[in-house]
Tab-separated table of C-alpha atoms in Angstrom:
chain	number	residue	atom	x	y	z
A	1	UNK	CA	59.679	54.952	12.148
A	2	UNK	CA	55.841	54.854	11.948
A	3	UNK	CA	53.924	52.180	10.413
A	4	UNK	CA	52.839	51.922	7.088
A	5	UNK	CA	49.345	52.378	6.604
A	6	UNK	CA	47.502	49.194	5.790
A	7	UNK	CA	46.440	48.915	2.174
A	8	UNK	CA	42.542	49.621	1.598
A	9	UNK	CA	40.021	46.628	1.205
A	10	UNK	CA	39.631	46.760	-2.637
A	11	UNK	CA	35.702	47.405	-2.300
A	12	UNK	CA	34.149	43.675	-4.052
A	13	UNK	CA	36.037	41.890	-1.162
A	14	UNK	CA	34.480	44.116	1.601
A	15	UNK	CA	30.627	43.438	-0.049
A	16	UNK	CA	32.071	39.567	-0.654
A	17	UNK	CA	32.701	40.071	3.306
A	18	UNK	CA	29.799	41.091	4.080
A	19	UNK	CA	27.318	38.922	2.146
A	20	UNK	CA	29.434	35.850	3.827
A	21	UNK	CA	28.776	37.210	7.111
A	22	UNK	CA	24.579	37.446	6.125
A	23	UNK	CA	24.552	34.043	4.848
A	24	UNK	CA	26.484	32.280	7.772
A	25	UNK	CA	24.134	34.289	10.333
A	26	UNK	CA	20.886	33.173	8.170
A	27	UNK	CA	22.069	29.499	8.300
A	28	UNK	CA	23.223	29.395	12.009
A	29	UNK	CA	19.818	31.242	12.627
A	30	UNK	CA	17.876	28.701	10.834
A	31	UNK	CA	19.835	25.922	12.240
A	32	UNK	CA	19.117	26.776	15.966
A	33	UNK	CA	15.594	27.174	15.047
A	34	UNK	CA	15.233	24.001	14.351
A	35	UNK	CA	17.290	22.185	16.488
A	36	UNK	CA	14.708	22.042	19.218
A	37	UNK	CA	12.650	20.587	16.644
A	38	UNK	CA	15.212	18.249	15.328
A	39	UNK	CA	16.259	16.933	19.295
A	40	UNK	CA	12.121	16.016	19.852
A	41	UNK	CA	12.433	13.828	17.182
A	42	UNK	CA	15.078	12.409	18.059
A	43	UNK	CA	18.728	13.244	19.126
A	44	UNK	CA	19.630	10.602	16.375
A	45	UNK	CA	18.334	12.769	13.648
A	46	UNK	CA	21.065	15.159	14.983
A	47	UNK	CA	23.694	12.797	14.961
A	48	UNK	CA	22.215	11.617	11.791
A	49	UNK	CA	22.590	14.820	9.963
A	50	UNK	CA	25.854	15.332	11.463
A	51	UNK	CA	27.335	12.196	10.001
A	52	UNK	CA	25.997	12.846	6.799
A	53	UNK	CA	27.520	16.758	6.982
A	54	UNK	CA	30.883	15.257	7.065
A	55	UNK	CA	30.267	13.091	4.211
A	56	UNK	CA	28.792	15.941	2.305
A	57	UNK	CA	31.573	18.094	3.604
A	58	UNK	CA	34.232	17.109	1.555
A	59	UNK	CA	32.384	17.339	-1.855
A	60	UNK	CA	31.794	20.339	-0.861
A	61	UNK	CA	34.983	21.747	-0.031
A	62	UNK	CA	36.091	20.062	-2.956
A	63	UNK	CA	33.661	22.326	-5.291
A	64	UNK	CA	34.225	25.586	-3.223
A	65	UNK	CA	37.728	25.350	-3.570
A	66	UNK	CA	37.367	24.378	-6.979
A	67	UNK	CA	35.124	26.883	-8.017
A	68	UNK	CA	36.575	29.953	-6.280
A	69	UNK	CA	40.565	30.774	-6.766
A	70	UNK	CA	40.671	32.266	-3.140
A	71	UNK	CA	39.540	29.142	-1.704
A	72	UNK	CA	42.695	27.373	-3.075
A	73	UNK	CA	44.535	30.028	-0.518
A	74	UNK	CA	43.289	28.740	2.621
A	75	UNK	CA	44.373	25.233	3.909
A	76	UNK	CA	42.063	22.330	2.990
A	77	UNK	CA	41.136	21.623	6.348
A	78	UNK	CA	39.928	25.077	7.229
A	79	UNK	CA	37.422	24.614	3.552
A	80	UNK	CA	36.553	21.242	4.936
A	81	UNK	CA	35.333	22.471	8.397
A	82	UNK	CA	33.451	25.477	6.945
A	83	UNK	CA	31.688	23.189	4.337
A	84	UNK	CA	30.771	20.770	7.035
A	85	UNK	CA	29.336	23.753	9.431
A	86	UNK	CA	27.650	25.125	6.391
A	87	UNK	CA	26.551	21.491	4.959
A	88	UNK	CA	25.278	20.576	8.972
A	89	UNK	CA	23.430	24.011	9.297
A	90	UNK	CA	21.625	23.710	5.661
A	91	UNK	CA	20.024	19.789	6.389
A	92	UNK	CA	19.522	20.600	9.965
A	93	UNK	CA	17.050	23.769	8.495
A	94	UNK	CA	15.768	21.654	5.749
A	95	UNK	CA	14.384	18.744	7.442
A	96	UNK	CA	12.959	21.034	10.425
A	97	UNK	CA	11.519	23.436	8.092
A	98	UNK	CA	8.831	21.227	7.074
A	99	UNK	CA	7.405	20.937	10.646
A	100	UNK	CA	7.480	24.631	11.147
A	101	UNK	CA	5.255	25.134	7.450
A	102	UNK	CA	2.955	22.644	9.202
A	103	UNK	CA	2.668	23.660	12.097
A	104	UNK	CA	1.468	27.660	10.839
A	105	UNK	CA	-0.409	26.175	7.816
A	106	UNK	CA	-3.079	25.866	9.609
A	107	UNK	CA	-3.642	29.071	11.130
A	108	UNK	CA	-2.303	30.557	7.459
A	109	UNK	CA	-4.995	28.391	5.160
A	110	UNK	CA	-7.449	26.752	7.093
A	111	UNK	CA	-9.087	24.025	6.700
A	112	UNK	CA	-13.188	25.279	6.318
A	113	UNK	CA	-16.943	23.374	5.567
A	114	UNK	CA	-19.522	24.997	5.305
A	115	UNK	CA	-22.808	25.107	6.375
A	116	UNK	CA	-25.357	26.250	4.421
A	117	UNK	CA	-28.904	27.113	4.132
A	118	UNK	CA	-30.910	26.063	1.035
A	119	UNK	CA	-34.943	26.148	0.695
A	120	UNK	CA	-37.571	26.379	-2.024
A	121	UNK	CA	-39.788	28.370	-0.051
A	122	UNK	CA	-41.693	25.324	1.687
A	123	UNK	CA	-38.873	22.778	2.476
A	124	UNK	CA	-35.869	24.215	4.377
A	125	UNK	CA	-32.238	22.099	4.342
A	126	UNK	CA	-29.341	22.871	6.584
A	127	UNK	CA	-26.330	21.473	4.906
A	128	UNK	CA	-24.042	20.896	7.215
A	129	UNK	CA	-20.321	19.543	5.883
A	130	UNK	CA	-18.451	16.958	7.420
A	131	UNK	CA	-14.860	15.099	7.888
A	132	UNK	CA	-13.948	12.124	9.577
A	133	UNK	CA	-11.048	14.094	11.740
A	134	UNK	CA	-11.583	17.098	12.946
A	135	UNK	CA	-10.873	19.607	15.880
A	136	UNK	CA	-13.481	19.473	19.396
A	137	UNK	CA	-14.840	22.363	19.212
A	138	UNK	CA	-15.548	21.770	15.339
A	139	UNK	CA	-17.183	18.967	16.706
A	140	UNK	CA	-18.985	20.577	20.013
A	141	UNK	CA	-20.177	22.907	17.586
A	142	UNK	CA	-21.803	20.508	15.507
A	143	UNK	CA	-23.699	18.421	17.837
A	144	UNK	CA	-25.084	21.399	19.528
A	145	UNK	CA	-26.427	22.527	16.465
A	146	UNK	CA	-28.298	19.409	15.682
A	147	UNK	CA	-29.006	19.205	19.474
A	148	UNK	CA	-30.632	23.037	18.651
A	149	UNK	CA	-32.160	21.637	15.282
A	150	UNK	CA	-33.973	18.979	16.955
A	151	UNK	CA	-35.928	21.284	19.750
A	152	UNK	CA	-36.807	23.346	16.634
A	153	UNK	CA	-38.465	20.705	14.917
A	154	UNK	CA	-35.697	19.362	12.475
A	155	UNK	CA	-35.192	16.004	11.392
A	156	UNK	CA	-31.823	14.926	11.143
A	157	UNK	CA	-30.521	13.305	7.643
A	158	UNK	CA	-26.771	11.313	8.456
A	159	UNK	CA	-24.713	10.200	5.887
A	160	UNK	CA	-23.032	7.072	5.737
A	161	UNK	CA	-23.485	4.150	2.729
A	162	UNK	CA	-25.449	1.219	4.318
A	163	UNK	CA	-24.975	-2.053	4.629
A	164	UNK	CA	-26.451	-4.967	2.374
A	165	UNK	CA	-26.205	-8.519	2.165
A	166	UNK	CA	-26.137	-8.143	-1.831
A	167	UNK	CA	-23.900	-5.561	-2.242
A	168	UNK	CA	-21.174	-5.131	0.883
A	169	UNK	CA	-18.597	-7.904	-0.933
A	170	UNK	CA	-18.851	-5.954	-4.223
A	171	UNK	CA	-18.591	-2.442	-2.581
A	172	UNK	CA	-15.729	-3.465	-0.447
A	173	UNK	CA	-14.005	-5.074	-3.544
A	174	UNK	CA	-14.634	-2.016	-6.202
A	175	UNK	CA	-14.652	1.232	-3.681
A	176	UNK	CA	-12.653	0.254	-1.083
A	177	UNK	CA	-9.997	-1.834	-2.204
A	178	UNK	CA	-11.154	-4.629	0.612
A	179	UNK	CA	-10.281	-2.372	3.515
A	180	UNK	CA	-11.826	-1.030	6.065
A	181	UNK	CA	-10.237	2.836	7.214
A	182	UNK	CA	-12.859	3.113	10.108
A	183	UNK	CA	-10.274	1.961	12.763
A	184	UNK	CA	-7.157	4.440	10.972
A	185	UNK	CA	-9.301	7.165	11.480
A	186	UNK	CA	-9.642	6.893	15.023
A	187	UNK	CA	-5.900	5.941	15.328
A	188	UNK	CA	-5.081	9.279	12.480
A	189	UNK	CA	-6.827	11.410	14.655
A	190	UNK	CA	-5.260	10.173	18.326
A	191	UNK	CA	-1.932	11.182	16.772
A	192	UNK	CA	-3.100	14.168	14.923
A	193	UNK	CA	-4.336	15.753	18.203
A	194	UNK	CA	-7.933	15.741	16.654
A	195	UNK	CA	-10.959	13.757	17.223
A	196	UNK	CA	-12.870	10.998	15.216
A	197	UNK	CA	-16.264	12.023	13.714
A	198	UNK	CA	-18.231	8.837	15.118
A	199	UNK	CA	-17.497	9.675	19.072
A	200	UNK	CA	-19.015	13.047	19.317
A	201	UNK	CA	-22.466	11.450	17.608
A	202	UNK	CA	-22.405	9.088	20.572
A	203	UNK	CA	-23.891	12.033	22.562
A	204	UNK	CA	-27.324	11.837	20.467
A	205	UNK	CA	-27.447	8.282	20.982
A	206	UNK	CA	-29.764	8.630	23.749
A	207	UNK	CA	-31.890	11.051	21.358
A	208	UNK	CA	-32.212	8.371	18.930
A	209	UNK	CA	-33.095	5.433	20.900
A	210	UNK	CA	-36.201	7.998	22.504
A	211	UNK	CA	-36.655	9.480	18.958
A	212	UNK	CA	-36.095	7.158	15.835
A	213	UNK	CA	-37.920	8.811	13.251
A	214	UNK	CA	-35.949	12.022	13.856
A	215	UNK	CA	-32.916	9.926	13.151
A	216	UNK	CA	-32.839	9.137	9.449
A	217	UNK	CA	-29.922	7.133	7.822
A	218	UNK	CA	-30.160	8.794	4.367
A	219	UNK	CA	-27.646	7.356	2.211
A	220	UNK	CA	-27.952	4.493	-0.132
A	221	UNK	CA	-27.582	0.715	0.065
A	222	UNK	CA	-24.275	-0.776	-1.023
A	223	UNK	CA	-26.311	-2.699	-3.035
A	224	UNK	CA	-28.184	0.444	-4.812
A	225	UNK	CA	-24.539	1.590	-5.656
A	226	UNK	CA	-23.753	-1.798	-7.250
A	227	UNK	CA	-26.658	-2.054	-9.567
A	228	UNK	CA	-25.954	1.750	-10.702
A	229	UNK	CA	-22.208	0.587	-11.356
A	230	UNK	CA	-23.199	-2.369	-13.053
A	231	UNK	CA	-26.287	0.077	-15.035
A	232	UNK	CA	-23.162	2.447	-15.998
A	233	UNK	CA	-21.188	-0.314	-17.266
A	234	UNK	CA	-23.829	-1.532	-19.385
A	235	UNK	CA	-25.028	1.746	-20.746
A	236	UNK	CA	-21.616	2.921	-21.294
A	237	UNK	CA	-19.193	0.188	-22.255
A	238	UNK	CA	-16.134	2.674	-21.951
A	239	UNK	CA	-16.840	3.066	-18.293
A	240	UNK	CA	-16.007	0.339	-17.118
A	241	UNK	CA	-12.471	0.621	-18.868
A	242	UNK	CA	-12.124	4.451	-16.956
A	243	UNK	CA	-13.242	2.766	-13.917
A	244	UNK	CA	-10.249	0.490	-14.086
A	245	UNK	CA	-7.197	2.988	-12.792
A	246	UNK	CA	-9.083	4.106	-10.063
A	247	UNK	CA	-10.530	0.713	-8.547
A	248	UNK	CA	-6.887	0.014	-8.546
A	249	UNK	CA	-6.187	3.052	-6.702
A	250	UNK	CA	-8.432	2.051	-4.248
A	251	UNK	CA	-7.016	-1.322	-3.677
A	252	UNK	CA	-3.841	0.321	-3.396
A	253	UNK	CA	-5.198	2.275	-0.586
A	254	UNK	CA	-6.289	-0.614	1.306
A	255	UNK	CA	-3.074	-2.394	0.582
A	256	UNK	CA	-1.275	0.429	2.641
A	257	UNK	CA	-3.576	0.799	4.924
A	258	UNK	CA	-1.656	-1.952	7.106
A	259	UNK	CA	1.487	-0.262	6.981
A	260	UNK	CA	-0.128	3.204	8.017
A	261	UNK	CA	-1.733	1.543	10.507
A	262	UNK	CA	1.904	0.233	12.077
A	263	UNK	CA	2.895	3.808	11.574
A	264	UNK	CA	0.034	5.598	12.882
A	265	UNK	CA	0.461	2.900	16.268
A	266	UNK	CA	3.973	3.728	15.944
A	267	UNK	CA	3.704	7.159	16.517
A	268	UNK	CA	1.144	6.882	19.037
A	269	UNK	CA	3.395	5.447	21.373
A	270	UNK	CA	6.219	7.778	21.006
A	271	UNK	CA	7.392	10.227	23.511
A	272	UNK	CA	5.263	13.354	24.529
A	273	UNK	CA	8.166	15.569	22.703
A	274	UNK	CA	7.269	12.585	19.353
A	275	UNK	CA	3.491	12.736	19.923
A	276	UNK	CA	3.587	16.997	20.084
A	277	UNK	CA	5.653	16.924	16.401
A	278	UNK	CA	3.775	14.303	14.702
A	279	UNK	CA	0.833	16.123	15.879
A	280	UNK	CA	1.909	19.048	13.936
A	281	UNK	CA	2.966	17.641	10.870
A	282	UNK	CA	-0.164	15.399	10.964
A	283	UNK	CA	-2.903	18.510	11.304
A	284	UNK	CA	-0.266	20.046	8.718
A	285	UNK	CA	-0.831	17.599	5.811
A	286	UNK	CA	-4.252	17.171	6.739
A	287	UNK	CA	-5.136	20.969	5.885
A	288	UNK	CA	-2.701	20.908	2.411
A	289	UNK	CA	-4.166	17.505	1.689
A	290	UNK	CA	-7.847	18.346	2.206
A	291	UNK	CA	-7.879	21.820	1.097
A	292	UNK	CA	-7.004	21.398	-2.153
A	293	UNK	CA	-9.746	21.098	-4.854
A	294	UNK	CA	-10.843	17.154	-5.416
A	295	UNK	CA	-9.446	16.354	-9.003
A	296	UNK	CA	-12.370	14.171	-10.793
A	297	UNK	CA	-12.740	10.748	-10.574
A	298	UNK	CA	-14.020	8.165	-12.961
A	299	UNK	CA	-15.866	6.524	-9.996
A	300	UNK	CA	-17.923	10.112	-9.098
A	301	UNK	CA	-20.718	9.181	-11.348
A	302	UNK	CA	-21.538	6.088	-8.706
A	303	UNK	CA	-19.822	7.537	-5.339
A	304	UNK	CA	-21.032	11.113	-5.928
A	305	UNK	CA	-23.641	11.769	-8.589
A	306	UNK	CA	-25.715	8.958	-8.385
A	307	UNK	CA	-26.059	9.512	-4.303
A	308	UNK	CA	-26.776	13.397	-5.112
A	309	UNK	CA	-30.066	12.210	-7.047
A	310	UNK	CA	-30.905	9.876	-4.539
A	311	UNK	CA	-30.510	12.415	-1.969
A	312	UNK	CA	-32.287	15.175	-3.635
A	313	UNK	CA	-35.223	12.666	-4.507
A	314	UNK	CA	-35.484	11.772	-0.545
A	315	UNK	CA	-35.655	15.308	0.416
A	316	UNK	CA	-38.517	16.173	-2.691
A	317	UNK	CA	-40.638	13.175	-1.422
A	318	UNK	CA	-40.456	14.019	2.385
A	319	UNK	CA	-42.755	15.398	4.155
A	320	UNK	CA	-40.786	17.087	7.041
A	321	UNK	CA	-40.713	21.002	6.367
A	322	UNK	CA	-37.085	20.937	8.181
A	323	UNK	CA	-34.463	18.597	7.636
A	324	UNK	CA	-30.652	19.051	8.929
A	325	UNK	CA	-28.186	17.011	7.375
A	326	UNK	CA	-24.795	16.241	7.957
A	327	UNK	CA	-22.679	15.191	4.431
A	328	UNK	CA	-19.003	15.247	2.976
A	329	UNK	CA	-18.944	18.933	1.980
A	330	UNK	CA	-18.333	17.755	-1.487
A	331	UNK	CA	-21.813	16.771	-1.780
A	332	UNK	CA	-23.443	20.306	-1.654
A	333	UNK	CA	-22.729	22.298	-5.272
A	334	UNK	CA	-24.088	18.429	-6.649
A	335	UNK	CA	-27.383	18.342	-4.275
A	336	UNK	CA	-27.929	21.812	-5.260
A	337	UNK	CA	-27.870	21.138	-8.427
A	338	UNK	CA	-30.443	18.274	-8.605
A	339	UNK	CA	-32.577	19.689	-6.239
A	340	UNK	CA	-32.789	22.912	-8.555
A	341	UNK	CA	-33.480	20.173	-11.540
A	342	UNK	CA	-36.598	19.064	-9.820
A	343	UNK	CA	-37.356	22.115	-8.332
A	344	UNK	CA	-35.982	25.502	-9.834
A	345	UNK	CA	-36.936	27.593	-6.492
A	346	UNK	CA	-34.375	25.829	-4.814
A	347	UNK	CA	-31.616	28.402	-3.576
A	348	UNK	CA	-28.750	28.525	-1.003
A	349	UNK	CA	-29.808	31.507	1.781
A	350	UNK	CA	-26.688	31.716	3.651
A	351	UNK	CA	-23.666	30.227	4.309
A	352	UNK	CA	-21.687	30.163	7.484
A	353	UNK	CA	-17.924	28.764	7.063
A	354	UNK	CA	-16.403	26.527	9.902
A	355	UNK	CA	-13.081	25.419	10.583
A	356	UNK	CA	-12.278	21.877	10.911
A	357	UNK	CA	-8.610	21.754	11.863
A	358	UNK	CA	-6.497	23.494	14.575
A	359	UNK	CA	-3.979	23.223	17.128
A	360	UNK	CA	-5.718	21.646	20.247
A	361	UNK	CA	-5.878	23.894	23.218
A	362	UNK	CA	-3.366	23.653	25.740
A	363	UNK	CA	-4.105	25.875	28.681
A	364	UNK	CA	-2.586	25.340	32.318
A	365	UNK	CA	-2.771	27.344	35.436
A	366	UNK	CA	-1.879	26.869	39.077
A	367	UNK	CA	-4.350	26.719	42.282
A	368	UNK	CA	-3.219	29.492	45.039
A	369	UNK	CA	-2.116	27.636	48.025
């Protein structure tokens, strides 16, 4: 006797079926994705997430089995491994998922300054933006075109608050929170894969030892910042009480500027495999950190506005026809602005957009024998 026929697959369990079958290839896929990731690290953050999938696991199963009538069919072991497989594959994608968004954010929004043109028909400025960390050939780039600038007859203006006997405690205490960020900057970048600002300028130094007066420190005194702070506060008595959440953001900064600097050394002595993902997620947060628009600060009158008009004035009252100057980018729609105050002829010509941030090269090859 034949058989019988074996009844149909009502047709919600075959698309039930089928989406299961989707979601357990999308989280194996994304799991084995970023397991390489996840075994740089460390094979602890495996074992980790493992150990943490079996605790997870049960609550799990527990809902599943809870929530769906079928569920209560199978045996509670067979829910338990499922929901441990499924828990395991989900926080194995989720914690490596972060490194892969870093690690394409910067070729997806990069990180630009620009450098633009601005004259008033007699006085040309380059404006060239700046950041402390950046990539070497953002750098390269840079100090060939104030190596180019100075054979065309350009002085150079640099940017950088100096120091004063008067003023240094008082700008240490109210701007930077006591600390000094110089040295994280050099560590930030080591693990970042970048380079520091200061060590590509060492390649003019010879320039400016044969050349001073092409070399001009342009900024203000600590001590002219203090005496517009302290002109502020007397002028406008509500400053000083705006002023108050954001000197203690900056001493806040400082205060964990010890801790990043254990954690910057930290990672800088890692393994290759370490150094390569901290690279990554470094250059990562750097670009969504950076990029975003500054929100305003009660201290931009003094750290921003007051070093615009100061700048502005400089450049009116000097004689040079051609000055090149390298500044935070975030100086340039303020300088415009005075400049065009004292001068209305004043007007950017061009702008040319560089990137600061990208993967460092890694290019290898083999001699023929």
């Amino acid at each position: 006797m034949a058989d019988a026929a074996a009844p149909p697959v009502p047709f919600g369990a075959r698309w039930k079926l089928r989406i299961s079958a989707v979601l357990w290839f999308v989280l194996l896929g994304g799991f084995l994705l970023g397991l390489p990731v996840l075994l740089d690290v460390s094979w602890l953050v495996v074992a980790g997430l493992a150990v943490a999938a079996l605790v997870i696991g049960l609550a799990v199963a527990w809902l599943i089995r809870l929530v769906f009538r079928g569920q209560r069919r199978q045996p509670f072991l067979l829910s338990y491994i499922k929901a441990v497989l499924g828990t395991l594959f989900v926080l194995g994608t989720v914690v490596a998922l972060p490194i892969y968004y870093a690690a394409v954010l910067t070729d997806l929004k990069p990180l630009t300054v620009p450098q633009a043109t601005l004259s008033n028909g007699k006085q040309t400025v380059v404006f060239q933006g700046m950041m402390h960390v950046g990539s070497e050939p953002f750098y390269k780039g840079v100090v060939y075109d104030l190596e180019k600038a100075l054979t065309e007859g350009y002085v150079i203006y640099y940017e950088g608050v100096q120091p004063s006997a008067d003023g240094d405690k008082w700008f240490a205490d109210t701007l930077a929170g006591g600390g000094d960020l110089s040295a994280n900057y050099k560590m930030l970048s080591d693990v970042c894969g970048l380079k520091f600002q200061l060590d590509y300028f060492e390649l003019l130094r010879a320039d400016m030892a044969a050349h001073p007066e092409r070399h001009i420190a342009a900024d203000v005194s600590t001590a002219d910042m203090m005496h517009e702070y302290e002109r502020l506060v007397a002028a406008d008595p509500g400053f000083a009480d705006r002023v108050k959440p954001a000197k203690a953001d900056a001493e806040a900064t400082a205060n964990s500027s010890e801790g990043l600097s254990g954690l910057i050394d930290g990672l800088t002595n890692g393994t290759p495999e370490q150094r390569k993902i901290a690279g990554y997620a470094c250059r990562g947060f750097l670009t969504w950190t950076l990029g975003r628009p500054d929100a305003p600060s009660p201290l931009d009158p003094v750290i921003l506005d007051y070093r615009n008009r100061a700048l502005a004035d400089r450049i009116t009252r000097d004689a040079h026809p051609l000055i090149y100057m390298t500044y935070g980018a975030g100086h340039l729609p303020g300088l415009l602005k005075d400049l065009q105050a004292i001068d209305p002829a004043w007007e950017i010509k061009s702008v040319k957009w560089q990137r600061v941030v990208e993967a460092p090269d890694d290019v290898t090859g083999q001699l023929s024998s």
